């Protein structure tokens, strides 16, 4: 698949993520099912049974707030990937300062997401549900630091270093006529 | 850099411009200009061969080693 087609797919994905976010926001504002909730978070179905249907809207709002960091992260990554692929689509070498910084920014964004999502989930629960002990009846909210984004961020930053070496080699090669 | 490029001297002797040499050798004017001013880190043998062929000279005419530069 060439770079231009990939960029078009990324732009379509960008629009799709925004539409999913809007749909989730609408669902949070107007939840329909009174007792049994099945909510979608990026195709992940979370069945929740509640004894108190009045907390349905609160739960949906909480899920939306928790989802915001990942929406922002995905949109940011798509923008950076488009920046990364743009020189390739124009026929230029991908080894440029802008590409290297795009890769590093993606890695750092994954780490920032890990920290922000934990804080947002905890703070959101505190604000919306009061203390953790008074959370939804029979429903516990558990928190943990998301390890996968940290690992992915480390992998991407390492790839960024490799990219940087590639840039150095390219510049060296360009200075040989 | 201890290696000095004397391309400008040989070009002046042969009375050939940078444009003409670029067309004969098949290297861009930018690269040739960088070579002439010594702003390159290296020269490929293929480039040296093309320049020597175009100017009718030896590689030693184009490159000079001055230690301590």
mmCIF file with all atom_site columns, C-alpha atoms in Angstrom, chain B residues 5-47:
data_model
loop_
_atom_site.group_PDB
_atom_site.id
_atom_site.type_symbol
_atom_site.label_atom_id
_atom_site.label_alt_id
_atom_site.label_comp_id
_atom_site.label_asym_id
_atom_site.label_entity_id
_atom_site.label_seq_id
_atom_site.pdbx_PDB_ins_code
_atom_site.Cartn_x
_atom_site.Cartn_y
_atom_site.Cartn_z
_atom_site.occupancy
_atom_site.B_iso_or_equiv
_atom_site.pdbx_formal_charge
_atom_site.auth_seq_id
_atom_site.auth_comp_id
_atom_site.auth_asym_id
_atom_site.auth_atom_id
_atom_site.pdbx_PDB_model_num
ATOM 1  C CA . UNK B 1 5  ? 39.635 20.280 -3.933  1.00 0.00 ? 5  UNK B CA 1
ATOM 2  C CA . UNK B 1 6  ? 41.274 22.122 -6.849  1.00 0.00 ? 6  UNK B CA 1
ATOM 3  C CA . UNK B 1 7  ? 38.344 21.745 -9.216  1.00 0.00 ? 7  UNK B CA 1
ATOM 4  C CA . UNK B 1 8  ? 38.042 25.502 -9.735  1.00 0.00 ? 8  UNK B CA 1
ATOM 5  C CA . UNK B 1 9  ? 41.680 25.662 -10.886 1.00 0.00 ? 9  UNK B CA 1
ATOM 6  C CA . UNK B 1 10 ? 41.260 22.851 -13.417 1.00 0.00 ? 10 UNK B CA 1
ATOM 7  C CA . UNK B 1 11 ? 37.955 24.317 -14.641 1.00 0.00 ? 11 UNK B CA 1
ATOM 8  C CA . UNK B 1 12 ? 39.623 27.690 -15.160 1.00 0.00 ? 12 UNK B CA 1
ATOM 9  C CA . UNK B 1 13 ? 42.483 26.022 -17.096 1.00 0.00 ? 13 UNK B CA 1
ATOM 10 C CA . UNK B 1 14 ? 40.037 24.202 -19.344 1.00 0.00 ? 14 UNK B CA 1
ATOM 11 C CA . UNK B 1 15 ? 37.815 27.305 -19.582 1.00 0.00 ? 15 UNK B CA 1
ATOM 12 C CA . UNK B 1 16 ? 34.686 25.371 -18.747 1.00 0.00 ? 16 UNK B CA 1
ATOM 13 C CA . UNK B 1 17 ? 31.754 26.686 -16.730 1.00 0.00 ? 17 UNK B CA 1
ATOM 14 C CA . UNK B 1 18 ? 29.993 24.923 -13.876 1.00 0.00 ? 18 UNK B CA 1
ATOM 15 C CA . UNK B 1 19 ? 26.844 24.554 -15.995 1.00 0.00 ? 19 UNK B CA 1
ATOM 16 C CA . UNK B 1 20 ? 28.706 22.845 -18.850 1.00 0.00 ? 20 UNK B CA 1
ATOM 17 C CA . UNK B 1 21 ? 30.605 20.564 -16.515 1.00 0.00 ? 21 UNK B CA 1
ATOM 18 C CA . UNK B 1 22 ? 27.385 19.661 -14.725 1.00 0.00 ? 22 UNK B CA 1
ATOM 19 C CA . UNK B 1 23 ? 25.767 18.667 -18.045 1.00 0.00 ? 23 UNK B CA 1
ATOM 20 C CA . UNK B 1 24 ? 28.790 16.629 -19.145 1.00 0.00 ? 24 UNK B CA 1
ATOM 21 C CA . UNK B 1 25 ? 29.243 14.857 -15.837 1.00 0.00 ? 25 UNK B CA 1
ATOM 22 C CA . UNK B 1 26 ? 25.551 14.351 -14.986 1.00 0.00 ? 26 UNK B CA 1
ATOM 23 C CA . UNK B 1 27 ? 25.776 15.803 -11.497 1.00 0.00 ? 27 UNK B CA 1
ATOM 24 C CA . UNK B 1 28 ? 23.624 18.655 -10.267 1.00 0.00 ? 28 UNK B CA 1
ATOM 25 C CA . UNK B 1 29 ? 25.082 22.146 -10.187 1.00 0.00 ? 29 UNK B CA 1
ATOM 26 C CA . UNK B 1 30 ? 24.424 22.308 -6.444  1.00 0.00 ? 30 UNK B CA 1
ATOM 27 C CA . UNK B 1 31 ? 26.524 19.202 -5.772  1.00 0.00 ? 31 UNK B CA 1
ATOM 28 C CA . UNK B 1 32 ? 29.283 20.369 -8.098  1.00 0.00 ? 32 UNK B CA 1
ATOM 29 C CA . UNK B 1 33 ? 29.339 23.753 -6.430  1.00 0.00 ? 33 UNK B CA 1
ATOM 30 C CA . UNK B 1 34 ? 29.566 22.103 -3.006  1.00 0.00 ? 34 UNK B CA 1
ATOM 31 C CA . UNK B 1 35 ? 32.426 19.941 -4.299  1.00 0.00 ? 35 UNK B CA 1
ATOM 32 C CA . UNK B 1 36 ? 34.217 22.967 -5.728  1.00 0.00 ? 36 UNK B CA 1
ATOM 33 C CA . UNK B 1 37 ? 33.993 24.839 -2.424  1.00 0.00 ? 37 UNK B CA 1
ATOM 34 C CA . UNK B 1 38 ? 35.028 21.777 -0.426  1.00 0.00 ? 38 UNK B CA 1
ATOM 35 C CA . UNK B 1 39 ? 31.766 21.504 1.485   1.00 0.00 ? 39 UNK B CA 1
ATOM 36 C CA . UNK B 1 40 ? 31.415 17.770 0.906   1.00 0.00 ? 40 UNK B CA 1
ATOM 37 C CA . UNK B 1 41 ? 32.546 14.907 3.099   1.00 0.00 ? 41 UNK B CA 1
ATOM 38 C CA . UNK B 1 42 ? 33.505 12.589 0.256   1.00 0.00 ? 42 UNK B CA 1
ATOM 39 C CA . UNK B 1 43 ? 33.533 11.907 -3.450  1.00 0.00 ? 43 UNK B CA 1
ATOM 40 C CA . UNK B 1 44 ? 32.461 8.692  -5.107  1.00 0.00 ? 44 UNK B CA 1
ATOM 41 C CA . UNK B 1 45 ? 34.894 7.072  -7.538  1.00 0.00 ? 45 UNK B CA 1
ATOM 42 C CA . UNK B 1 46 ? 32.199 7.207  -10.204 1.00 0.00 ? 46 UNK B CA 1
ATOM 43 C CA . UNK B 1 47 ? 31.939 10.987 -9.763  1.00 0.00 ? 47 UNK B CA 1
#
